CSV table of C-alpha atoms and ligand atoms in Angstrom, one decimal:
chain,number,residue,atom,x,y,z
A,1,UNK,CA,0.7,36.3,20.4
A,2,UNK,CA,2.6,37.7,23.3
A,3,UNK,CA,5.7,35.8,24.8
A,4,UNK,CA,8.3,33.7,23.0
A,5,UNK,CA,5.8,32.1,20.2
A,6,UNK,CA,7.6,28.5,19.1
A,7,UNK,CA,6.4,26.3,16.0
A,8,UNK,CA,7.2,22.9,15.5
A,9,UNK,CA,6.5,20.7,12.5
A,10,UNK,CA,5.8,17.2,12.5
A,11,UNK,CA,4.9,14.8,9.9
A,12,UNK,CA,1.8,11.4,10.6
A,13,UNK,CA,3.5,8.3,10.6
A,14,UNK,CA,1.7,5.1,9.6
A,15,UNK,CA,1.9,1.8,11.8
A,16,UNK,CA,3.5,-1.4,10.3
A,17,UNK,CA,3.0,-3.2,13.7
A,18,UNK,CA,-0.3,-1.4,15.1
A,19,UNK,CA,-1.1,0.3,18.3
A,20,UNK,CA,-4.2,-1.4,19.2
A,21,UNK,CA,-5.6,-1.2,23.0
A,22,UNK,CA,-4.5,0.0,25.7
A,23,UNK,CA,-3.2,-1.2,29.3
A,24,UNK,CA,-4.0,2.3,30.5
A,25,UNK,CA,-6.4,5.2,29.1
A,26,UNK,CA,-5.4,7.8,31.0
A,27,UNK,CA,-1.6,7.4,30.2
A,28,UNK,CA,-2.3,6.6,27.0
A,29,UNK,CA,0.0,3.0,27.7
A,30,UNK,CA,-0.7,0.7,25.2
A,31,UNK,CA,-1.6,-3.2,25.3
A,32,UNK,CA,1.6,-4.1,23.3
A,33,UNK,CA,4.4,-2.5,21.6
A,34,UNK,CA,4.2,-1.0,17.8
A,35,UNK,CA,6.8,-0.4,15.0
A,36,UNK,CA,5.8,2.9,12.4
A,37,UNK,CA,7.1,4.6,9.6
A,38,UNK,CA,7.2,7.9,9.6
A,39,UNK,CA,6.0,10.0,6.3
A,40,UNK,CA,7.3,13.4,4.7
A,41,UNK,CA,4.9,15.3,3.1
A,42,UNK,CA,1.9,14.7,5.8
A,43,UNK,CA,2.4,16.9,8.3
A,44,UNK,CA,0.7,19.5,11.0
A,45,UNK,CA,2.8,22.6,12.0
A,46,UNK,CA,1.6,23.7,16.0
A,47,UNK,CA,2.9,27.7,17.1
A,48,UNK,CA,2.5,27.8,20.9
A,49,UNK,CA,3.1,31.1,22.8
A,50,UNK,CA,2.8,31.3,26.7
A,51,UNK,CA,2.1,34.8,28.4
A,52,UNK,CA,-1.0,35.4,26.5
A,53,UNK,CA,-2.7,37.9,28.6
A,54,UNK,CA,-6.4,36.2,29.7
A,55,UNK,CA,-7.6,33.2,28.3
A,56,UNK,CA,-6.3,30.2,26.7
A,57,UNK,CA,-7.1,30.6,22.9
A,58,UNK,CA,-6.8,27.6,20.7
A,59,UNK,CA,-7.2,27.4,16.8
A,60,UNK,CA,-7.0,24.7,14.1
A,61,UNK,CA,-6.7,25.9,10.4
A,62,UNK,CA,-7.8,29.3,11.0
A,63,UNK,CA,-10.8,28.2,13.3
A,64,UNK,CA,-11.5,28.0,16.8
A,65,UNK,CA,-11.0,24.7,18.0
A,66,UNK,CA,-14.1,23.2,19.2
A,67,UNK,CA,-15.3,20.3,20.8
A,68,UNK,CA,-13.7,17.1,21.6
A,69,UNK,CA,-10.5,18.6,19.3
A,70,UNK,CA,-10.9,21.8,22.2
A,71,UNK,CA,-10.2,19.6,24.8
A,72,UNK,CA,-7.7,17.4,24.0
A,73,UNK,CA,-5.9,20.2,23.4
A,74,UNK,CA,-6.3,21.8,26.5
A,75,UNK,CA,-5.9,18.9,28.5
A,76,UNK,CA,-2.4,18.7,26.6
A,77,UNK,CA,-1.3,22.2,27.3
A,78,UNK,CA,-2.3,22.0,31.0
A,79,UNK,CA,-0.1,18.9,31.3
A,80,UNK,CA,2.9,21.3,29.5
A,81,UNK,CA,2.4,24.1,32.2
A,82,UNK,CA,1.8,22.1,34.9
A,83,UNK,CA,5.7,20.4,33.9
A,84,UNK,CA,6.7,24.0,33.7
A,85,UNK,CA,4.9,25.3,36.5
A,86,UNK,CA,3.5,28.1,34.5
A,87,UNK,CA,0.3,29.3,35.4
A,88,UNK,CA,-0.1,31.6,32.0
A,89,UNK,CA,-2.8,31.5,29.3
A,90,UNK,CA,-1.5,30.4,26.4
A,91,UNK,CA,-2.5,30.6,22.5
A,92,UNK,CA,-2.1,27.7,20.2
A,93,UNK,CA,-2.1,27.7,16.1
A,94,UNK,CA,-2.1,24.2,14.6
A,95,UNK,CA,-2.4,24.1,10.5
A,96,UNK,CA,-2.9,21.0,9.1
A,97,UNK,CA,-0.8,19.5,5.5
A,98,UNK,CA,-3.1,16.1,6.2
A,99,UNK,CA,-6.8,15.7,6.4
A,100,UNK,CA,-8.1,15.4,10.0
A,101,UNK,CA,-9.9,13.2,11.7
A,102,UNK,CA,-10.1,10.4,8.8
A,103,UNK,CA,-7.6,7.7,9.3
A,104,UNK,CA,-4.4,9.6,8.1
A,105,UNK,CA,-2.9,9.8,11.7
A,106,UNK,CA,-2.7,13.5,11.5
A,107,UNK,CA,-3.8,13.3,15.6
A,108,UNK,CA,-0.1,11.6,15.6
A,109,UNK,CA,1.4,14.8,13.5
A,110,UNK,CA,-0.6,17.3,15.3
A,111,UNK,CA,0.5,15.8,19.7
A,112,UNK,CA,4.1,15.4,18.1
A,113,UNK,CA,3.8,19.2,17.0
A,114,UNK,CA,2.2,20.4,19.9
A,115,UNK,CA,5.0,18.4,22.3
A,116,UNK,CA,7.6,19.9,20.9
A,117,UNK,CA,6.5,23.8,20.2
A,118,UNK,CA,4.2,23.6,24.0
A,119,UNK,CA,7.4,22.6,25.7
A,120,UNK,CA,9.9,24.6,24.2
A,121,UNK,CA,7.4,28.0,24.1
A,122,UNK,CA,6.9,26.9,27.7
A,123,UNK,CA,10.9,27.2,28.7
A,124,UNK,CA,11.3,23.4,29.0
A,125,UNK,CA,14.6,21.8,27.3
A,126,UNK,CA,13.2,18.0,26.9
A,127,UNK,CA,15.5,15.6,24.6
A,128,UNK,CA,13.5,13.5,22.5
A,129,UNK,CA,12.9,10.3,24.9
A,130,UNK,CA,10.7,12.7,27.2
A,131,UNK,CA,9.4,14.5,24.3
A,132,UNK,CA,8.1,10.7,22.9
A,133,UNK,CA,6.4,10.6,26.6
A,134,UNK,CA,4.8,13.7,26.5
A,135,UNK,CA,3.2,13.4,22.9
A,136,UNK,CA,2.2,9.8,23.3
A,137,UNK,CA,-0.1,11.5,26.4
A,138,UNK,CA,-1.9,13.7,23.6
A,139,UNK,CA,-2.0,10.7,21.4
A,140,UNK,CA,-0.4,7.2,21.9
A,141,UNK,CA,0.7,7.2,18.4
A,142,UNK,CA,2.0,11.0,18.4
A,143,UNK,CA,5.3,9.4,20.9
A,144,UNK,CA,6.4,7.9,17.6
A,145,UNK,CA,6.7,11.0,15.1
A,146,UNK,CA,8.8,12.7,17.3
A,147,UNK,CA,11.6,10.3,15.5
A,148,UNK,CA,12.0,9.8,11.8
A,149,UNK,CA,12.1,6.6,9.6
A,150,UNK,CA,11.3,3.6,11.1
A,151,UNK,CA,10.6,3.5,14.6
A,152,UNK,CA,9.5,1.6,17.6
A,153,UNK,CA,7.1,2.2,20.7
A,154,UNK,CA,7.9,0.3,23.5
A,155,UNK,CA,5.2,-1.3,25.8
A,156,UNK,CA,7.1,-0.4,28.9
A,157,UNK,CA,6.3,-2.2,32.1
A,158,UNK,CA,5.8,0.6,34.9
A,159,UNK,CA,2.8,1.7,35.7
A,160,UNK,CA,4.1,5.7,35.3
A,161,UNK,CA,4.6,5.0,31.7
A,162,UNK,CA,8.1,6.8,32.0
A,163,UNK,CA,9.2,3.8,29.6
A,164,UNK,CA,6.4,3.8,27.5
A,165,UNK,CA,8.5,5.8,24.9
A,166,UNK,CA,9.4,5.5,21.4
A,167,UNK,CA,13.2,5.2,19.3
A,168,UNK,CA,14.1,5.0,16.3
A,169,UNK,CA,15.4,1.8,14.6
A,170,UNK,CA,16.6,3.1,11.2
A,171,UNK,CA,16.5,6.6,9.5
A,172,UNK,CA,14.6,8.0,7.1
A,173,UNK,CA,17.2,7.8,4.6
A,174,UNK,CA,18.7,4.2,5.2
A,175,UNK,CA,16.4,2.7,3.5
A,176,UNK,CA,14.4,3.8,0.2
A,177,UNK,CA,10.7,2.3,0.5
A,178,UNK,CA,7.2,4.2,-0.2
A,179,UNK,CA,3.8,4.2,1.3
A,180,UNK,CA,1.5,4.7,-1.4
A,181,UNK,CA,-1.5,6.3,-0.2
A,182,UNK,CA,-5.6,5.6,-1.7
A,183,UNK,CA,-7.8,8.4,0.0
A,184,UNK,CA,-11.1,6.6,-0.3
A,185,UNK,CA,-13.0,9.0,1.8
A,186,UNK,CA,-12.5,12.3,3.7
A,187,UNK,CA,-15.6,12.3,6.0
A,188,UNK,CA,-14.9,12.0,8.9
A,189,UNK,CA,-14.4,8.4,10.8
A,190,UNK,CA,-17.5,7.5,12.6
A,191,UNK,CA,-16.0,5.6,15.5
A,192,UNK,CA,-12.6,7.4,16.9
A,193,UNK,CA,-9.4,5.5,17.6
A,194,UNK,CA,-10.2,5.4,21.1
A,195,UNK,CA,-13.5,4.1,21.1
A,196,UNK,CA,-12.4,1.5,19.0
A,197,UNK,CA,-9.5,0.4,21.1
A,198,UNK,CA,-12.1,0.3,23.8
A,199,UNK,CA,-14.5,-1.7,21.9
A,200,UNK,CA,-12.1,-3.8,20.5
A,201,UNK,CA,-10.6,-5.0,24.5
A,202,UNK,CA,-14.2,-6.7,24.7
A,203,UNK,CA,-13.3,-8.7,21.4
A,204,UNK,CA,-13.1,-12.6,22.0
A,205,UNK,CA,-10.1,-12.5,19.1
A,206,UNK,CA,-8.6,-9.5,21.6
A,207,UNK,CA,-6.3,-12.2,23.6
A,208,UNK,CA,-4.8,-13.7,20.4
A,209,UNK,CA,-3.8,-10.2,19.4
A,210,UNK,CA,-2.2,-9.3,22.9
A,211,UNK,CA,-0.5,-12.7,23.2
A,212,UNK,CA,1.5,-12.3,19.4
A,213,UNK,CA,2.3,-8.8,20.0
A,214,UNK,CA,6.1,-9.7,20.7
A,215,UNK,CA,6.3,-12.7,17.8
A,216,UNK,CA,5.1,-9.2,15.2
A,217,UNK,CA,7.3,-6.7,16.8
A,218,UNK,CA,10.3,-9.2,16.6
A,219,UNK,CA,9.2,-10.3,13.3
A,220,UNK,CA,9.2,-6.7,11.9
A,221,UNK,CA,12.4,-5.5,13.7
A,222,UNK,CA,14.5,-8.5,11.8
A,223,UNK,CA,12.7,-7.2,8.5
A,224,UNK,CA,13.9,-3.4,9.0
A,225,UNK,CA,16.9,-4.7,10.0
A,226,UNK,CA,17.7,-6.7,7.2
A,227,UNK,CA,15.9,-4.3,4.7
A,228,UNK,CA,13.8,-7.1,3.7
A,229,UNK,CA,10.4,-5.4,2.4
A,230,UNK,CA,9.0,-9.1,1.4
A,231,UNK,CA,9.0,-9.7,5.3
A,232,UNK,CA,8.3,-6.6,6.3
A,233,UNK,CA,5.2,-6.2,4.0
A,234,UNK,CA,4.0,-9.6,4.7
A,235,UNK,CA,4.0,-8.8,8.9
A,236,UNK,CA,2.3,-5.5,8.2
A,237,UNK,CA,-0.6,-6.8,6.3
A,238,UNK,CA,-1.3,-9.4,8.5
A,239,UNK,CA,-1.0,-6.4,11.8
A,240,UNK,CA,-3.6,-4.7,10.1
A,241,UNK,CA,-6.0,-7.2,8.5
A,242,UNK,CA,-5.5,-9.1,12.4
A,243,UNK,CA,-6.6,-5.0,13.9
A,244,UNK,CA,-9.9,-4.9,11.6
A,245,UNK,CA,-10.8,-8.6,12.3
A,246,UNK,CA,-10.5,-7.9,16.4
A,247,UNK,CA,-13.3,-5.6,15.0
A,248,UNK,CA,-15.5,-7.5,13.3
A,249,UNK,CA,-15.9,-9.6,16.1
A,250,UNK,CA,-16.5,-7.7,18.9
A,251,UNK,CA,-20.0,-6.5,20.2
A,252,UNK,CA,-20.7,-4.3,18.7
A,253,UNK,CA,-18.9,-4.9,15.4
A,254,UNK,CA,-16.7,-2.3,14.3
A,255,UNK,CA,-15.7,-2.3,10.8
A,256,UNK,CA,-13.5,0.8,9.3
A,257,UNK,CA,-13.8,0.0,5.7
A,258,UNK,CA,-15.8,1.4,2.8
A,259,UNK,CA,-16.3,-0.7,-0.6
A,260,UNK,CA,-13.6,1.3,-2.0
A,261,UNK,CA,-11.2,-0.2,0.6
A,262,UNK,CA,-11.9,-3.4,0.3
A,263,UNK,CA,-11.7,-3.0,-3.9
A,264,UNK,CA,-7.9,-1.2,-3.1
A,265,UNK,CA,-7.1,-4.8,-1.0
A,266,UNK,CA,-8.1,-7.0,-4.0
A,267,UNK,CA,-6.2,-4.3,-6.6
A,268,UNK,CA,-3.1,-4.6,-4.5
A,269,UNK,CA,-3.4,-8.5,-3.9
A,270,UNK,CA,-3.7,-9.0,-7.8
A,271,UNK,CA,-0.7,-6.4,-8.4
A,272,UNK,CA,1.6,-8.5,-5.9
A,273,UNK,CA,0.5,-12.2,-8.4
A,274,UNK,CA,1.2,-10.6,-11.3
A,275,UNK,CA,4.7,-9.5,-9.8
A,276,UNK,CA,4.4,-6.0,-9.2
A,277,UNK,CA,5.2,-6.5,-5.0
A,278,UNK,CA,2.9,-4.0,-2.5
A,279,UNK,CA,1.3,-5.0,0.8
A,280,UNK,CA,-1.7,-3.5,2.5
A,281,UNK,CA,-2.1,-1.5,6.0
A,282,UNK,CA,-5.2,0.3,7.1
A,283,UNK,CA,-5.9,2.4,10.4
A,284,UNK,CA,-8.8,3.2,12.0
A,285,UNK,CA,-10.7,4.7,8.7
A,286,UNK,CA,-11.2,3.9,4.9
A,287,UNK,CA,-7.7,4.7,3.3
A,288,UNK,CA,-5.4,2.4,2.3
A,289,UNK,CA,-1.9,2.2,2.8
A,290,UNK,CA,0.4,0.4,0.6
A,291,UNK,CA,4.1,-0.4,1.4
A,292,UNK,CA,6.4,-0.6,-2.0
A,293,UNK,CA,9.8,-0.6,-3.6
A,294,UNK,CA,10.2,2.7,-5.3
A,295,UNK,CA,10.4,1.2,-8.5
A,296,UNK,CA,6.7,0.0,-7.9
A,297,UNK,CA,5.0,3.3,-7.0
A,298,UNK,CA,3.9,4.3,-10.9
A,299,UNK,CA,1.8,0.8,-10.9
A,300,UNK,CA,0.5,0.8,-7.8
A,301,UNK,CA,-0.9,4.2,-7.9
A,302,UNK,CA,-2.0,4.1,-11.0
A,303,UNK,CA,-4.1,1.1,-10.1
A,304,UNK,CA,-5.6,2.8,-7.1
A,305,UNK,CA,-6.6,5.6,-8.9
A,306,UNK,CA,-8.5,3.5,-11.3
A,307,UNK,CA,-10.4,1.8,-8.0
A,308,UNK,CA,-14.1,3.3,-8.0
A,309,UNK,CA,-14.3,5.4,-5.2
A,310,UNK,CA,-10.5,6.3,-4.8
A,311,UNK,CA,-10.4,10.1,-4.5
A,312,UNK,CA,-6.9,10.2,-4.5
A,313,UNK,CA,-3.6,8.9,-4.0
A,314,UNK,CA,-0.4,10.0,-2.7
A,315,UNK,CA,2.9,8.8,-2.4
A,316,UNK,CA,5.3,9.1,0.8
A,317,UNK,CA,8.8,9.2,1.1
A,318,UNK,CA,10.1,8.5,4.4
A,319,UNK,CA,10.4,11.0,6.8
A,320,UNK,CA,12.0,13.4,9.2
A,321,UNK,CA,10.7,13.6,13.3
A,322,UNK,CA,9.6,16.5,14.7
A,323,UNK,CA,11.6,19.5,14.4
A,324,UNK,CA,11.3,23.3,15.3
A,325,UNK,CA,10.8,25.6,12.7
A,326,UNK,CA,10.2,29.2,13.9
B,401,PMV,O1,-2.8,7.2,18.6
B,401,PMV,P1,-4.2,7.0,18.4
B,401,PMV,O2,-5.1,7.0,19.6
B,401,PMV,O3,-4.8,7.9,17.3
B,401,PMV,O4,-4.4,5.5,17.8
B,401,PMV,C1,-3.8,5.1,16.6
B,401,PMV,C2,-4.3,3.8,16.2
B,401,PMV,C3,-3.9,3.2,14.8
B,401,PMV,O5,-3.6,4.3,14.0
B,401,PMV,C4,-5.0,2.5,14.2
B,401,PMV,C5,-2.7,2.3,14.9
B,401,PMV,C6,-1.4,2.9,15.2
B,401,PMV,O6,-0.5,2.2,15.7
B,401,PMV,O7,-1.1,4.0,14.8
């Protein structure tokens, strides 16, 4: 690589209150707000270098990007030298701690990354508010792993999207919850995020979800705030299972889930009446995501594992934003 190479590193983060349409595609500006946790250990490092000398050259895990993944990326990069006025090729690494492309959020990881390393590589000097607006163009839910710990993505009202950014609302270490994670399948997702979110604007149930966007956010902010994980759990499950069931009802349906997932709902619902506390989220594949005391985790995952199907499960710590590394 010639010119001042930059990497970043940024871990996925998981929605509590979920990103779910939007108000505009191109902006990526979203219907309603969202609230996320961000999780160590699930991350994409992204090494951009301007000055290359002809073309662009973009590569994902040691491959050349291709396809739809080509051109996101490009479109991305363009908006980062167009910001700089740079007219340069540029060459882009991205290697990937997270499986791609299956519900794990490592788009999120990867537009965080790519934010901060294209911007900085690119001679920019943004502070983290207009790094949150640049990622979320990449991918709306990239704008909130640029923060750590719990966080929040504002709506915004303007049409420019300028305050269509995320914030933090507590850090990673104020307070000590997991995400246990059941991988239930690593092929990858069948309908994208964006599709869905398309599909799932034609829903009759889509209203509903738009009109008690504010009641979950402000639900789920008083949770954090009071480090209540009963109430925070209990929003989050219903976020998701309210997401999937726009789904089911639109035409045509759109349903995420394999057996396995539903069988990892049931384990986790039977866990929390017998007294061992966990509640359910899911994104737009097959994993589930389970939000826990610490104290919790050896159950929980134990009982994934033993779910038919489960190929394997992880458990998050909360984590750091997006920093660079090199
Ligand atoms: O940021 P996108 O376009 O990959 O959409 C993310 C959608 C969900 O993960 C399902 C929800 C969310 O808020 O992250």
């Amino acid at each position: 690589m010639s010119g001042q190479a930059v990497t970043a590193r940024s871990n996925v983060n998981v929605a509590l209150v979920k990103y779910w349409g939007k108000r505009d595609t191109a902006l990526n500006l979203p219907a309603s707000g969202s609230i996320s946790l961000t999780l160590d250990g699930l991350y994409i490092d992204a090494t951009v270098a301007f000055g290359a000398s002809g073309t662009d050259r973009f590569e994902i895990d040691g491959e050349p990007a291709a396809g739809e993944e080509r051109e996101r990326m490009a479109s991305f990069l363009d908006l980062v030298r167009v910001r700089a006025g740079r007219a340069d090729a540029v060459t882009v690494r991205t290697t990937s701690h997270v499986p791609r492309g299956v519900g794990l959020a490592s788009s999120a990881a990867a537009f965080a990354a790519l934010a901060l390393a294209g911007s900085r590589a690119a001679g920019l000097a943004l502070d983290a508010t207009a790094l949150s607006a640049l990622a979320r163009r990449g991918s709306g839910s990239a704008c909130r792993s640029i923060f750590g710990g719990f966080v929040e993505w504002r709506r915004g009202e303007l049409a420019d999207g300028s305050d269509s950014v995320a914030e933090p609302l507590l850090a990673p270490d104020a307070w000590d919850v997991r995400v246990v994670v059941a991988v239930t399948s690593t092929a990858p997702k069948s309908v994208s995020s964006r599709v869905g979110m398309a599909r799932a604007a034609a829903s009759p149930l889509y209203p509903a979800w738009v009109a008690g966007a504010d009641a979950d956010l402000a639900e789920a902010r008083a949770a954090i705030r009071a480090r209540d994980l009963g109430a925070l759990g209990e929003i989050a499950e219903h976020s998701a299972l309210e997401m999937h069931a726009i789904g089911l009802a639109a035409r045509p349906p759109l349903l995420y889930w394999r057996g396995a997932t539903v069988e990892c709902v049931h384990r986790v619902w039977q866990l929390r009446a017998e007294g061992v506390p966990g509640w359910v989220t899911i994104d737009a594949g097959p994993q589930v995501k389970v939000l826990c005391a610490p104290a919790d985790v050896p159950r929980i995952a134990e009982a994934l594992a033993a779910v038919p199907g489960v190929e394997r499960v992880l458990a998050c710590v909360p984590g750091q934003g997006a920093e660079v590394i090199g």
